[in-house]
GROMACS .gro file of C-alpha atoms in nm:
model
  456
    1MET     CA    1  -0.478   2.281  -0.051
    2LEU     CA    2  -0.712   2.514  -0.298
    3PHE     CA    3  -1.012   2.300  -0.123
    4PHE     CA    4  -0.880   2.417   0.261
    5ILE     CA    5  -0.861   2.740   0.156
    6ARG     CA    6  -1.175   2.792   0.008
    7CYS     CA    7  -1.348   2.626   0.294
    8LYS     CA    8  -1.206   2.842   0.576
    9PRO     CA    9  -1.417   3.158   0.568
   10ALA     CA   10  -1.708   2.905   0.629
   11LEU     CA   11  -1.492   2.767   0.920
   12SER     CA   12  -1.511   3.105   1.039
   13TRP     CA   13  -1.876   3.105   1.046
   14VAL     CA   14  -1.943   2.788   1.172
   15ILE     CA   15  -1.700   2.869   1.491
   16GLY     CA   16  -1.835   3.246   1.492
   17LEU     CA   17  -2.181   3.075   1.519
   18ALA     CA   18  -2.075   2.808   1.813
   19LEU     CA   19  -1.898   3.171   1.992
   20MET     CA   20  -2.240   3.341   2.003
   21TYR     CA   21  -2.529   3.008   2.152
   22SER     CA   22  -2.258   2.898   2.436
   23ALA     CA   23  -2.301   3.278   2.562
   24GLN     CA   24  -2.647   3.260   2.569
   25TRP     CA   25  -2.659   2.927   2.800
   26SER     CA   26  -2.625   3.088   3.137
   27GLY     CA   27  -2.902   3.045   3.413
   28ALA     CA   28  -2.918   2.853   3.774
   29ALA     CA   29  -2.574   2.671   3.767
   30GLN     CA   30  -2.420   3.080   3.725
   31LEU     CA   31  -2.611   3.181   4.072
   32ALA     CA   32  -2.411   2.808   4.226
   33ALA     CA   33  -2.098   3.055   4.168
   34ILE     CA   34  -2.228   3.293   4.452
   35GLU     CA   35  -2.115   3.181   4.816
   36THR     CA   36  -2.328   3.120   5.058
   37PRO     CA   37  -2.318   3.354   5.278
   38PRO     CA   38  -2.064   3.241   5.564
   39PHE     CA   39  -2.323   3.129   5.902
   40GLU     CA   40  -2.264   3.277   6.229
   41PRO     CA   41  -2.082   2.982   6.436
   42ASP     CA   42  -2.332   2.830   6.723
   43GLU     CA   43  -2.414   2.581   6.982
   44ARG     CA   44  -2.471   2.242   6.809
   45LEU     CA   45  -2.824   2.118   6.853
   46VAL     CA   46  -2.956   2.027   7.189
   47LEU     CA   47  -3.138   1.713   7.135
   48ASP     CA   48  -3.259   1.425   7.345
   49ALA     CA   49  -3.062   1.072   7.398
   50GLN     CA   50  -3.281   0.883   7.210
   51GLU     CA   51  -3.198   1.166   6.908
   52LEU     CA   52  -2.830   1.128   7.010
   53LYS     CA   53  -2.852   0.731   7.008
   54TRP     CA   54  -3.055   0.790   6.622
   55ILE     CA   55  -2.743   0.997   6.515
   56LYS     CA   56  -2.491   0.752   6.590
   57GLU     CA   57  -2.699   0.437   6.466
   58ASN     CA   58  -2.794   0.608   6.167
   59PRO     CA   59  -2.492   0.918   6.090
   60ARG     CA   60  -2.564   0.871   5.758
   61VAL     CA   61  -2.944   1.008   5.565
   62ILE     CA   62  -3.037   0.873   5.171
   63VAL     CA   63  -3.147   1.171   5.050
   64ALA     CA   64  -3.449   1.122   4.750
   65SER     CA   65  -3.285   1.400   4.502
   66MET     CA   66  -3.499   1.567   4.188
   67GLN     CA   67  -3.320   1.834   4.005
   68PHE     CA   68  -3.562   2.134   4.070
   69PRO     CA   69  -3.342   2.420   3.924
   70LEU     CA   70  -3.264   2.672   4.233
   71TYR     CA   71  -3.378   2.457   4.483
   72LEU     CA   72  -3.130   2.130   4.418
   73PHE     CA   73  -3.005   2.123   4.064
   74LYS     CA   74  -2.605   1.964   4.004
   75ASN     CA   75  -2.331   2.233   3.897
   76GLU     CA   76  -2.148   2.178   3.550
   77LEU     CA   77  -1.883   2.003   3.813
   78GLY     CA   78  -2.173   1.742   3.901
   79GLN     CA   79  -2.211   1.841   4.275
   80TRP     CA   80  -2.594   1.923   4.451
   81ASN     CA   81  -2.633   2.284   4.461
   82GLY     CA   82  -2.957   2.491   4.546
   83LEU     CA   83  -3.142   2.631   4.799
   84ASN     CA   84  -3.255   2.246   4.978
   85HIS     CA   85  -2.927   2.236   4.958
   86ASP     CA   86  -2.698   2.456   5.189
   87ILE     CA   87  -3.009   2.442   5.458
   88LEU     CA   88  -2.932   2.065   5.471
   89GLN     CA   89  -2.540   2.157   5.434
   90ARG     CA   90  -2.684   2.401   5.766
   91ILE     CA   91  -2.857   2.133   5.909
   92ALA     CA   92  -2.577   1.907   5.923
   93GLN     CA   93  -2.362   2.166   6.083
   94MET     CA   94  -2.628   2.135   6.335
   95THR     CA   95  -2.642   1.814   6.399
   96GLY     CA   96  -2.360   1.606   6.287
   97LEU     CA   97  -2.517   1.403   5.984
   98GLU     CA   98  -2.434   1.382   5.690
   99PHE     CA   99  -2.679   1.402   5.386
  100VAL     CA  100  -2.633   1.108   5.116
  101HIS     CA  101  -2.843   1.240   4.738
  102ARG     CA  102  -2.913   0.960   4.575
  103GLU     CA  103  -3.066   1.092   4.246
  104SER     CA  104  -3.418   1.005   4.050
  105PHE     CA  105  -3.539   1.196   3.771
  106SER     CA  106  -3.900   1.151   3.784
  107PRO     CA  107  -4.182   1.223   4.104
  108ASP     CA  108  -4.269   0.870   4.059
  109GLN     CA  109  -3.952   0.712   4.070
  110LEU     CA  110  -3.900   0.978   4.386
  111LEU     CA  111  -4.154   0.828   4.534
  112ALA     CA  112  -4.106   0.531   4.480
  113MET     CA  113  -3.769   0.489   4.599
  114LEU     CA  114  -3.920   0.646   4.957
  115GLU     CA  115  -4.207   0.356   4.931
  116ASN     CA  116  -3.935   0.128   4.867
  117GLY     CA  117  -3.713   0.218   5.141
  118GLU     CA  118  -3.428   0.305   4.936
  119ALA     CA  119  -3.424   0.631   5.053
  120ASP     CA  120  -3.493   0.808   5.375
  121MET     CA  121  -3.601   1.088   5.281
  122THR     CA  122  -3.594   1.425   5.016
  123THR     CA  123  -3.707   1.725   4.983
  124THR     CA  124  -3.888   1.858   4.659
  125LEU     CA  125  -4.227   1.706   4.776
  126ALA     CA  126  -4.541   1.907   4.792
  127MET     CA  127  -4.785   1.767   5.033
  128ASN     CA  128  -5.086   1.585   4.962
  129ASP     CA  129  -5.332   1.303   5.128
  130GLU     CA  130  -5.137   1.028   4.895
  131ARG     CA  131  -4.807   1.154   5.015
  132ARG     CA  132  -4.874   1.166   5.388
  133ASN     CA  133  -5.039   0.807   5.361
  134PHE     CA  134  -4.651   0.736   5.364
  135LEU     CA  135  -4.462   1.018   5.472
  136SER     CA  136  -4.451   1.279   5.738
  137PHE     CA  137  -4.351   1.654   5.687
  138SER     CA  138  -4.109   1.854   5.864
  139HIS     CA  139  -4.246   2.277   5.963
  140ALA     CA  140  -4.175   2.461   5.727
  141PHE     CA  141  -3.954   2.712   5.571
  142GLY     CA  142  -4.081   2.907   5.294
  143GLY     CA  143  -4.306   2.844   4.972
  144SER     CA  144  -4.435   2.891   4.650
  145GLY     CA  145  -4.727   2.896   4.431
  146TRP     CA  146  -4.814   2.672   4.124
  147VAL     CA  147  -4.861   2.861   3.783
  148PHE     CA  148  -5.009   2.716   3.450
  149VAL     CA  149  -4.776   2.670   3.109
  150GLY     CA  150  -5.016   2.729   2.775
  151ARG     CA  151  -4.894   2.805   2.445
  152ASP     CA  152  -4.757   3.104   2.332
  153GLY     CA  153  -5.017   3.300   2.111
  154GLU     CA  154  -5.309   3.173   2.329
  155SER     CA  155  -5.492   3.332   2.594
  156ALA     CA  156  -5.312   3.373   2.888
  157LEU     CA  157  -5.509   3.069   3.149
  158HIS     CA  158  -5.625   3.227   3.504
  159SER     CA  159  -5.865   2.936   3.580
  160MET     CA  160  -5.918   2.598   3.634
  161GLU     CA  161  -6.211   2.665   3.446
  162GLN     CA  162  -6.072   2.728   3.106
  163LEU     CA  163  -5.900   2.360   3.131
  164GLU     CA  164  -6.261   2.198   3.072
  165GLY     CA  165  -6.266   1.992   2.783
  166LYS     CA  166  -5.868   2.040   2.679
  167ILE     CA  167  -5.584   1.839   2.753
  168LEU     CA  168  -5.387   1.927   3.100
  169ALA     CA  169  -4.970   1.774   3.122
  170LEU     CA  170  -4.861   1.661   3.413
  171PRO     CA  171  -4.559   1.429   3.582
  172ALA     CA  172  -4.737   1.075   3.680
  173ARG     CA  173  -4.828   1.169   4.042
  174HIS     CA  174  -4.786   1.550   4.103
  175ALA     CA  175  -4.945   1.712   4.392
  176LEU     CA  176  -5.171   1.850   4.271
  177GLU     CA  177  -5.256   1.515   4.048
  178ALA     CA  178  -5.568   1.366   4.259
  179GLU     CA  179  -5.750   1.714   4.345
  180ILE     CA  180  -5.781   1.784   3.983
  181ARG     CA  181  -5.913   1.445   3.893
  182ARG     CA  182  -6.172   1.447   4.198
  183ASP     CA  183  -6.320   1.808   4.158
  184TYR     CA  184  -6.227   1.887   3.760
  185PRO     CA  185  -6.359   1.594   3.598
  186ALA     CA  186  -6.374   1.734   3.225
  187ILE     CA  187  -6.054   1.814   3.191
  188GLU     CA  188  -5.813   1.549   3.038
  189LEU     CA  189  -5.546   1.432   3.245
  190ARG     CA  190  -5.229   1.340   3.085
  191THR     CA  191  -4.930   1.189   3.279
  192VAL     CA  192  -4.594   1.134   3.163
  193LYS     CA  193  -4.246   1.139   3.389
  194THR     CA  194  -4.090   1.449   3.417
  195TYR     CA  195  -4.180   1.890   3.359
  196GLY     CA  196  -3.977   1.859   3.023
  197GLU     CA  197  -4.174   1.577   2.803
  198ALA     CA  198  -4.463   1.820   2.913
  199ARG     CA  199  -4.371   2.108   2.851
  200ALA     CA  200  -4.299   1.941   2.514
  201LEU     CA  201  -4.651   1.827   2.462
  202VAL     CA  202  -4.776   2.161   2.545
  203GLU     CA  203  -4.487   2.325   2.254
  204SER     CA  204  -4.627   2.077   2.004
  205ARG     CA  205  -4.995   2.123   2.060
  206GLU     CA  206  -5.056   1.702   2.209
  207ALA     CA  207  -5.160   1.892   2.556
  208TYR     CA  208  -5.276   2.171   2.664
  209ALA     CA  209  -5.120   2.338   2.958
  210THR     CA  210  -4.905   2.250   3.218
  211ILE     CA  211  -4.889   2.307   3.549
  212GLU     CA  212  -4.518   2.409   3.734
  213ASN     CA  213  -4.369   2.580   4.044
  214GLU     CA  214  -4.369   2.927   4.040
  215THR     CA  215  -4.038   2.992   4.083
  216GLY     CA  216  -3.805   2.741   3.862
  217VAL     CA  217  -4.072   2.750   3.551
  218HIS     CA  218  -3.961   3.120   3.462
  219LEU     CA  219  -3.548   2.943   3.416
  220TYR     CA  220  -3.657   2.788   3.124
  221PRO     CA  221  -3.644   3.003   2.759
  222ALA     CA  222  -3.988   3.116   2.667
  223GLY     CA  223  -4.006   2.902   2.358
  224GLN     CA  224  -4.332   2.845   2.196
  225LEU     CA  225  -4.465   2.862   2.563
  226GLN     CA  226  -4.586   3.150   2.783
  227VAL     CA  227  -4.668   3.133   3.205
  228GLY     CA  228  -5.023   3.233   3.307
  229ARG     CA  229  -5.079   3.350   3.636
  230ASN     CA  230  -5.151   3.186   3.964
  231LEU     CA  231  -5.349   2.931   4.034
  232GLU     CA  232  -5.594   3.128   4.317
  233GLY     CA  233  -5.481   2.950   4.670
  234LYS     CA  234  -5.235   2.721   4.574
  235TRP     CA  235  -5.008   2.829   4.794
  236GLU     CA  236  -4.727   2.522   4.858
  237PRO     CA  237  -4.507   2.546   5.144
  238ASP     CA  238  -4.186   2.368   5.106
  239TYR     CA  239  -4.161   2.113   5.376
  240LEU     CA  240  -3.900   1.751   5.437
  241ALA     CA  241  -4.053   1.506   5.354
  242VAL     CA  242  -3.978   1.170   5.560
  243ARG     CA  243  -4.086   0.747   5.544
  244GLN     CA  244  -4.314   0.759   5.826
  245ASP     CA  245  -4.144   0.476   6.013
  246LEU     CA  246  -3.833   0.689   6.103
  247THR     CA  247  -3.976   0.956   6.373
  248PRO     CA  248  -3.668   1.010   6.506
  249LEU     CA  249  -3.550   1.168   6.218
  250LEU     CA  250  -3.856   1.381   6.135
  251ALA     CA  251  -3.833   1.478   6.517
  252ILE     CA  252  -3.470   1.596   6.439
  253LEU     CA  253  -3.541   1.756   6.119
  254ASN     CA  254  -3.746   1.923   6.295
  255LYS     CA  255  -3.626   2.077   6.570
  256ALA     CA  256  -3.294   2.228   6.329
  257LEU     CA  257  -3.518   2.444   6.126
  258GLU     CA  258  -3.758   2.556   6.549
  259ALA     CA  259  -3.320   2.658   6.578
  260PHE     CA  260  -3.214   2.787   6.195
  261PRO     CA  261  -3.145   3.165   6.282
  262ALA     CA  262  -3.380   3.404   6.123
  263ASN     CA  263  -3.154   3.591   5.929
  264GLU     CA  264  -2.906   3.256   5.813
  265MET     CA  265  -3.259   3.145   5.600
  266ARG     CA  266  -3.343   3.487   5.485
  267ALA     CA  267  -2.944   3.511   5.318
  268LEU     CA  268  -2.994   3.183   5.134
  269ARG     CA  269  -3.313   3.290   5.029
  270SER     CA  270  -3.183   3.587   4.891
  271LYS     CA  271  -2.894   3.428   4.725
  272TRP     CA  272  -3.075   3.159   4.516
  273MET     CA  273  -3.474   3.404   4.440
  274ALA     CA  274  -3.370   3.707   4.420
  275GLY     CA  275  -3.348   3.846   4.085
  276ILE     CA  276  -3.584   3.572   3.995
  277THR     CA  277  -3.864   3.726   3.753
  278PRO     CA  278  -4.047   3.610   3.515
  279SER     CA  279  -3.872   3.589   3.121
  280GLN     CA  280  -3.998   3.845   2.842
  281ALA     CA  281  -4.096   3.678   2.546
  282PRO     CA  282  -3.861   3.770   2.296
  283SER     CA  283  -3.886   4.070   2.026
  284PHE     CA  284  -3.981   4.013   1.677
  285TRP     CA  285  -3.685   4.128   1.567
  286SER     CA  286  -3.444   3.903   1.829
  287ARG     CA  287  -3.656   3.593   1.639
  288VAL     CA  288  -3.550   3.750   1.304
  289SER     CA  289  -3.196   3.773   1.424
  290GLN     CA  290  -3.210   3.411   1.592
  291TRP     CA  291  -3.347   3.247   1.286
  292GLY     CA  292  -3.093   3.459   1.046
  293TYR     CA  293  -2.837   3.245   1.233
  294TRP     CA  294  -2.950   3.001   1.184
  295CYS     CA  295  -2.988   3.006   0.795
  296VAL     CA  296  -2.685   3.109   0.767
  297THR     CA  297  -2.535   2.793   0.981
  298VAL     CA  298  -2.773   2.599   0.777
  299VAL     CA  299  -2.614   2.730   0.433
  300VAL     CA  300  -2.293   2.704   0.566
  301MET     CA  301  -2.296   2.363   0.635
  302PHE     CA  302  -2.488   2.299   0.299
  303GLY     CA  303  -2.201   2.459   0.142
  304LEU     CA  304  -1.974   2.250   0.313
  305LEU     CA  305  -2.118   1.932   0.270
  306SER     CA  306  -2.170   2.081  -0.140
  307LEU     CA  307  -1.755   2.113  -0.189
  308LEU     CA  308  -1.709   1.809   0.006
  309TRP     CA  309  -1.958   1.614  -0.190
  310ASN     CA  310  -1.866   1.719  -0.502
  311ARG     CA  311  -1.508   1.723  -0.387
  312ARG     CA  312  -1.606   1.428  -0.416
  313LEU     CA  313  -1.759   1.386  -0.778
  314GLN     CA  314  -1.496   1.507  -0.915
  315ILE     CA  315  -1.208   1.209  -0.799
  316GLN     CA  316  -1.476   0.926  -0.931
  317ILE     CA  317  -1.511   1.122  -1.250
  318ASP     CA  318  -1.116   1.145  -1.269
  319GLN     CA  319  -1.062   0.810  -1.193
  320ARG     CA  320  -1.349   0.673  -1.372
  321LEU     CA  321  -1.184   0.884  -1.691
  322LYS     CA  322  -0.841   0.708  -1.633
  323ALA     CA  323  -1.004   0.358  -1.627
  324GLU     CA  324  -1.202   0.424  -1.990
  325ALA     CA  325  -0.797   0.597  -2.134
  326VAL     CA  326  -0.688   0.254  -2.022
  327LEU     CA  327  -0.985   0.050  -2.156
  328LYS     CA  328  -0.901   0.245  -2.506
  329ASP     CA  329  -0.576   0.174  -2.509
  330GLN     CA  330  -0.620  -0.166  -2.443
  331LEU     CA  331  -0.907  -0.204  -2.702
  332MET     CA  332  -0.626  -0.001  -2.932
  333LEU     CA  333  -0.359  -0.288  -2.878
  334GLN     CA  334  -0.608  -0.599  -2.929
  335ARG     CA  335  -0.710  -0.405  -3.258
  336ALA     CA  336  -0.352  -0.353  -3.362
  337LEU     CA  337  -0.288  -0.720  -3.281
  338MET     CA  338  -0.541  -0.906  -3.435
  339ASP     CA  339  -0.465  -0.701  -3.754
  340ALA     CA  340  -0.119  -0.759  -3.780
  341ILE     CA  341  -0.129  -1.175  -3.757
  342PRO     CA  342  -0.156  -1.290  -4.124
  343ASP     CA  343  -0.392  -1.534  -4.125
  344PRO     CA  344  -0.771  -1.449  -4.117
  345ILE     CA  345  -0.910  -1.432  -3.749
  346PHE     CA  346  -1.337  -1.420  -3.610
  347ILE     CA  347  -1.474  -1.417  -3.318
  348ARG     CA  348  -1.867  -1.531  -3.261
  349ASP     CA  349  -2.051  -1.486  -2.952
  350LEU     CA  350  -2.349  -1.790  -2.823
  351GLU     CA  351  -2.558  -1.741  -3.095
  352GLY     CA  352  -2.300  -1.799  -3.335
  353ARG     CA  353  -2.331  -1.373  -3.465
  354LEU     CA  354  -2.009  -1.239  -3.586
  355VAL     CA  355  -1.825  -0.991  -3.305
  356MET     CA  356  -1.505  -0.888  -3.475
  357CYS     CA  357  -1.255  -0.948  -3.690
  358ASN     CA  358  -0.892  -0.891  -3.843
  359LYS     CA  359  -0.806  -0.723  -4.149
  360SER     CA  360  -0.730  -1.147  -4.262
  361TYR     CA  361  -1.083  -1.240  -4.280
  362GLU     CA  362  -1.205  -0.875  -4.417
  363GLU     CA  363  -0.942  -0.966  -4.763
  364GLN     CA  364  -1.024  -1.330  -4.751
  365LEU     CA  365  -1.374  -1.335  -4.792
  366ALA     CA  366  -1.370  -0.972  -5.008
  367THR     CA  367  -1.618  -0.795  -4.774
  368ARG     CA  368  -1.627  -0.556  -4.520
  369PHE     CA  369  -1.698  -0.654  -4.086
  370GLU     CA  370  -1.947  -0.395  -4.093
  371LYS     CA  371  -2.162  -0.598  -4.314
  372LEU     CA  372  -2.086  -0.877  -4.155
  373ARG     CA  373  -2.129  -0.804  -3.740
  374GLY     CA  374  -2.384  -0.942  -3.625
  375THR     CA  375  -2.465  -1.150  -3.878
  376ARG     CA  376  -2.448  -1.578  -3.865
  377LEU     CA  377  -2.269  -1.751  -4.092
  378THR     CA  378  -2.613  -1.889  -4.286
  379ASP     CA  379  -2.663  -1.505  -4.324
  380SER     CA  380  -2.320  -1.422  -4.506
  381ALA     CA  381  -2.264  -1.450  -4.877
  382PRO     CA  382  -1.910  -1.562  -4.786
  383PHE     CA  383  -1.975  -1.899  -4.828
  384PRO     CA  384  -2.261  -2.137  -5.049
  385ALA     CA  385  -2.482  -2.173  -4.862
  386ASP     CA  386  -2.426  -2.633  -4.733
  387THR     CA  387  -2.084  -2.457  -4.614
  388ALA     CA  388  -2.229  -2.176  -4.416
  389GLU     CA  389  -2.467  -2.458  -4.269
  390LEU     CA  390  -2.201  -2.692  -4.142
  391LEU     CA  391  -2.016  -2.417  -4.015
  392HIS     CA  392  -2.315  -2.302  -3.803
  393GLY     CA  393  -2.392  -2.643  -3.715
  394GLU     CA  394  -2.045  -2.705  -3.558
  395VAL     CA  395  -1.992  -2.359  -3.378
  396MET     CA  396  -2.337  -2.454  -3.199
  397GLU     CA  397  -2.184  -2.736  -3.114
  398GLN     CA  398  -1.835  -2.661  -2.957
  399LEU     CA  399  -2.050  -2.439  -2.775
  400ARG     CA  400  -2.300  -2.687  -2.611
  401THR     CA  401  -1.920  -2.961  -2.578
  402GLY     CA  402  -1.644  -2.617  -2.463
  403GLN     CA  403  -1.416  -2.851  -2.683
  404PRO     CA  404  -1.163  -2.698  -2.858
  405ARG     CA  405  -1.119  -2.795  -3.283
  406PHE     CA  406  -0.809  -2.842  -3.455
  407VAL     CA  407  -0.858  -2.984  -3.823
  408ASP     CA  408  -0.738  -2.984  -4.188
  409ARG     CA  409  -0.989  -3.014  -4.416
  410GLN     CA  410  -1.083  -2.895  -4.772
  411LEU     CA  411  -1.376  -2.626  -4.745
  412MET     CA  412  -1.550  -2.499  -5.047
  413PHE     CA  413  -1.627  -2.113  -5.042
  414SER     CA  414  -1.728  -1.871  -5.280
  415ASN     CA  415  -1.502  -1.833  -5.465
  416GLY     CA  416  -1.383  -2.198  -5.444
  417LEU     CA  417  -1.246  -2.525  -5.331
  418ARG     CA  418  -0.960  -2.428  -5.039
  419GLU     CA  419  -0.715  -2.694  -4.800
  420ILE     CA  420  -0.731  -2.467  -4.511
  421TYR     CA  421  -0.605  -2.598  -4.127
  422HIS     CA  422  -0.916  -2.485  -3.959
  423TRP     CA  423  -0.931  -2.402  -3.537
  424SER     CA  424  -1.137  -2.267  -3.288
  425VAL     CA  425  -1.138  -2.276  -2.935
  426PRO     CA  426  -1.440  -2.143  -2.764
  427PHE     CA  427  -1.309  -1.847  -2.444
  428TYR     CA  428  -1.493  -1.803  -2.181
  429GLY     CA  429  -1.507  -1.445  -1.924
  430ALA     CA  430  -1.283  -1.345  -1.597
  431ASP     CA  431  -1.639  -1.491  -1.409
  432GLY     CA  432  -1.561  -1.822  -1.557
  433GLN     CA  433  -1.874  -1.836  -1.780
  434LEU     CA  434  -1.891  -1.916  -2.113
  435ARG     CA  435  -1.895  -1.608  -2.419
  436GLY     CA  436  -1.815  -1.773  -2.746
  437ILE     CA  437  -1.573  -1.887  -2.982
  438LEU     CA  438  -1.265  -1.787  -3.151
  439GLY     CA  439  -1.105  -1.898  -3.432
  440GLY     CA  440  -0.955  -1.898  -3.767
  441TRP     CA  441  -0.748  -2.115  -4.044
  442ILE     CA  442  -0.448  -2.117  -4.261
  443ASP     CA  443  -0.485  -2.158  -4.615
  444VAL     CA  444  -0.254  -2.401  -4.651
  445GLY     CA  445  -0.320  -2.493  -5.055
  446ARG     CA  446  -0.165  -2.119  -5.117
  447ARG     CA  447   0.117  -2.189  -4.861
  448TRP     CA  448   0.249  -2.438  -5.022
  449SER     CA  449   0.209  -2.273  -5.371
  450ARG     CA  450   0.360  -1.996  -5.234
  451SER     CA  451   0.687  -2.271  -5.155
  452GLU     CA  452   0.690  -2.410  -5.508
  453LYS     CA  453   0.750  -2.105  -5.634
  454LEU     CA  454   1.018  -2.009  -5.348
  455LEU     CA  455   1.170  -2.327  -5.416
  456ALA     CA  456   1.169  -2.321  -5.840
   0.00000   0.00000   0.00000
């Protein structure tokens, strides 16, 4: 209980920081919540017989769609939204067509979908020579420029000549890729899948710059990047791109764009594009504050982990101490049991060295265990040399064979000949491995003399 009480302040800090950071995440999805201005009810678009027949045979048009902030993106509910989506919805009202989005995740994938016939059209492609080979483009209905995106702290880019000898990161099959390769061969192009990967290369200093649409680029946090100037003379109109084999669809879209009310187009562009201004780089104190939040978060998390780790260690220490106490009790009981046995008992290891003995063993040999510990029979004085050699050989033989021994015998001790009942058995560990010899003897002669005294 004390552990959780101590953790409450740390948990409060974590929750507070999470709320602060979640409040910072806003962008194009907020714009989607603004209600689209209602369209004035108009008559249906006037189409010829061939176009009406095509719509009847092809009521659903597959649109290859890549998320492009403000123009086309998915909201928090996973539904498509944006300027181009609203324009398609208005064209659908005018023509009766149904536009179905099929998502792609890079310009290269989007173009492949159109080339392979997996989609009929798209709304976010700029025109270039390569794309005109298999796509037809509608009338323009707006547009925007291209801007340089470079590293923060470097001089702002304003021309392609500044990139000569440097790495420029672009998504594969970018609208400007072929032109840059042709007109600026000194620029080293590195192609990636998405605009996000291109920005990441610039942030990590693997590339010097990238080029993005000026409308969407300001929606991303500045971070370690800065937005440069527009590419001179590179204004790109907005088009609807259609596969070349779908000529009736292109004619229908062009008629719809021509009939699109100018005030409604202005209302849509105002809804999505108004208020988009370049984001300012965070000030020094703002960055310090953000770093402070992160530092506090790291410290709090480290503190929580330390508490949990210390608690775990304490539990392990307590368990270890309890186990040691139990083991000590068992050893004390074992020692007391051995000392309570009136006959000598000994334990020897696999080398014949003395490991343990009882009090009776010490008394019979008139010595102390501390003097005999770790010695072989041949190293100790209680037995004559011949007796010691004999007994040591028997111990080693018994360790080799693993057989118990129980025998009545006469044995010469240092203080004379004795008649004894000698026994010894091998003992094994918990793993089943032989550990040594457990043995002892009973002084039969002494017991007979005591019995005679008692009978007398």
